[in-house]
Amino acid sequence: MIKKIDHIGIAVRSLEEVLPFYTNVLQLELLGVEEVASQKVKVAFLKLGESKLELLEPLSSESPVAQFIEKRGEGIHHVALGVSSIEDRIQEMQERGVRMIDESSRLGAAGAHIAFMHPKSAHGVLYELCEKKLGAEV
């Protein structure tokens, strides 16, 4: 069902301000930066072994990430679990009593299909189910 931790999402106020820490100090490879208009965020992916860090900068005060930062400050936002057949995984989670924020998958960064579990169903952790296209690097 779950193949691996695909990435860890980290909410930041400014990619420009934090990227030097990740690339120069931690010496992680920057894989790319893109905007995800549907979530009102700019995203930077950094390679971390077989997984990635996903830095999330809000582009609007209406972004869920901006609201997260306002309430909790910068820091870990979510853990993304790599899955196959995401629609089947969503249905399985619902059958097991997990409340889903997304009842069907939607398009996320790097063309991945994603769906979030409600943190109240996951003991306070925001988990993202993430299905990547075959051969997708980021």
Short mmCIF file of C-alpha atoms in Angstrom, two decimals:
data_model
loop_
_atom_site.label_atom_id
_atom_site.label_comp_id
_atom_site.label_asym_id
_atom_site.label_seq_id
_atom_site.Cartn_x
_atom_site.Cartn_y
_atom_site.Cartn_z
CA MET A 1 0.00 0.00 0.00
CA ILE A 2 2.54 2.62 1.10
CA LYS A 3 5.85 2.37 -0.75
CA LYS A 4 7.99 5.01 0.99
CA ILE A 5 8.15 8.52 2.36
CA ASP A 6 8.05 10.46 -0.88
CA HIS A 7 8.78 13.83 0.70
CA ILE A 8 8.43 15.98 3.78
CA GLY A 9 6.70 19.30 3.22
CA ILE A 10 8.13 22.30 5.10
CA ALA A 11 6.25 25.60 5.25
CA VAL A 12 8.50 28.66 4.81
CA ARG A 13 7.85 32.38 4.48
CA SER A 14 10.42 32.87 1.69
CA LEU A 15 12.20 30.36 -0.53
CA GLU A 16 14.79 33.00 -1.36
CA GLU A 17 15.69 33.37 2.32
CA VAL A 18 15.78 29.67 3.26
CA LEU A 19 17.19 27.98 0.15
CA PRO A 20 20.84 28.92 0.95
CA PHE A 21 20.55 26.98 4.22
CA TYR A 22 19.41 23.85 2.40
CA THR A 23 21.75 24.12 -0.59
CA ASN A 24 24.89 25.65 0.99
CA VAL A 25 24.81 24.52 4.61
CA LEU A 26 23.08 21.13 4.28
CA GLN A 27 24.44 20.75 0.73
CA LEU A 28 21.24 19.28 -0.68
CA GLU A 29 20.68 19.29 -4.42
CA LEU A 30 17.94 21.63 -5.64
CA LEU A 31 15.85 19.61 -8.09
CA GLY A 32 13.55 22.40 -9.18
CA VAL A 33 11.14 25.18 -8.27
CA GLU A 34 7.56 25.54 -9.51
CA GLU A 35 4.32 27.30 -8.70
CA VAL A 36 1.20 25.30 -7.86
CA ALA A 37 -1.52 27.82 -8.61
CA SER A 38 -4.33 25.67 -7.20
CA GLN A 39 -2.66 25.73 -3.76
CA LYS A 40 -1.29 29.28 -4.06
CA VAL A 41 2.27 28.14 -3.30
CA LYS A 42 5.74 28.17 -4.79
CA VAL A 43 7.50 24.86 -4.21
CA ALA A 44 11.18 23.92 -4.17
CA PHE A 45 12.24 20.27 -4.18
CA LEU A 46 15.53 19.18 -2.65
CA LYS A 47 17.00 15.69 -3.00
CA LEU A 48 17.49 13.86 0.29
CA GLY A 49 18.56 10.29 -0.45
CA GLU A 50 15.59 8.42 -1.90
CA SER A 51 13.20 11.04 -0.56
CA LYS A 52 12.87 14.78 -0.95
CA LEU A 53 12.21 17.89 1.08
CA GLU A 54 9.47 20.09 -0.35
CA LEU A 55 9.74 23.73 0.72
CA LEU A 56 6.38 25.52 0.46
CA GLU A 57 6.20 29.31 0.16
CA PRO A 58 2.69 30.81 0.18
CA LEU A 59 1.90 33.13 -2.72
CA SER A 60 -1.19 34.57 -1.07
CA SER A 61 -2.53 35.10 2.44
CA GLU A 62 -5.40 32.83 1.35
CA SER A 63 -3.06 29.88 0.80
CA PRO A 64 -3.47 26.98 3.24
CA VAL A 65 0.30 27.21 3.81
CA ALA A 66 0.02 30.91 4.74
CA GLN A 67 -2.69 30.02 7.24
CA PHE A 68 -0.49 27.25 8.64
CA ILE A 69 2.46 29.65 9.09
CA GLU A 70 0.20 32.25 10.72
CA LYS A 71 -1.03 29.68 13.28
CA ARG A 72 2.10 27.61 13.85
CA GLY A 73 5.05 29.39 12.28
CA GLU A 74 7.47 27.92 9.78
CA GLY A 75 8.21 24.22 10.03
CA ILE A 76 7.11 20.74 9.07
CA HIS A 77 3.76 20.95 7.32
CA HIS A 78 3.12 17.39 6.09
CA VAL A 79 4.58 13.96 5.38
CA ALA A 80 3.91 12.62 1.89
CA LEU A 81 3.55 8.87 1.52
CA GLY A 82 4.33 7.41 -1.89
CA VAL A 83 1.52 5.14 -3.07
CA SER A 84 0.30 3.43 -6.20
CA SER A 85 -3.34 3.44 -7.31
CA ILE A 86 -4.16 6.53 -5.26
CA GLU A 87 -7.93 6.33 -5.80
CA ASP A 88 -7.88 2.79 -4.33
CA ARG A 89 -5.76 4.04 -1.39
CA ILE A 90 -8.26 6.86 -0.70
CA GLN A 91 -11.11 4.38 -0.68
CA GLU A 92 -9.17 2.05 1.65
CA MET A 93 -8.47 4.89 4.06
CA GLN A 94 -12.15 5.85 4.13
CA GLU A 95 -13.18 2.21 4.67
CA ARG A 96 -10.80 2.13 7.65
CA GLY A 97 -12.47 5.20 9.15
CA VAL A 98 -9.90 7.78 8.11
CA ARG A 99 -11.38 11.18 7.35
CA MET A 100 -9.97 12.51 4.09
CA ILE A 101 -9.59 16.19 3.23
CA ASP A 102 -9.60 15.10 -0.42
CA GLU A 103 -12.17 12.43 -1.30
CA SER A 104 -10.58 12.08 -4.74
CA SER A 105 -7.08 12.87 -5.93
CA ARG A 106 -6.07 16.21 -7.36
CA LEU A 107 -3.04 17.45 -9.25
CA GLY A 108 -0.10 18.57 -7.11
CA ALA A 109 3.49 19.66 -7.73
CA ALA A 110 5.54 17.83 -10.37
CA GLY A 111 2.35 16.39 -11.89
CA ALA A 112 1.74 14.07 -8.94
CA HIS A 113 -1.74 13.00 -7.96
CA ILE A 114 -2.27 13.82 -4.29
CA ALA A 115 -4.84 13.55 -1.51
CA PHE A 116 -4.58 14.63 2.12
CA MET A 117 -5.79 12.78 5.21
CA HIS A 118 -7.35 14.94 7.90
CA PRO A 119 -4.86 15.31 10.79
CA LYS A 120 -7.62 14.54 13.32
CA SER A 121 -7.77 11.04 11.82
CA ALA A 122 -3.97 10.65 11.95
CA HIS A 123 -3.16 11.67 15.51
CA GLY A 124 -2.30 15.26 14.63
CA VAL A 125 -0.14 14.57 11.56
CA LEU A 126 -1.09 15.88 8.11
CA TYR A 127 -0.36 12.99 5.73
CA GLU A 128 -0.45 13.33 1.97
CA LEU A 129 -0.94 10.34 -0.31
CA CYS A 130 1.18 10.92 -3.39
CA GLU A 131 1.19 8.98 -6.66
CA LYS A 132 3.85 9.97 -9.17
CA LYS A 133 3.82 9.32 -12.89
CA LEU A 134 6.24 6.63 -14.01
CA GLY A 135 9.66 8.17 -14.52
CA ALA A 136 8.83 11.45 -12.76
CA GLU A 137 12.07 12.76 -11.24
CA VAL A 138 10.84 15.52 -8.95
#
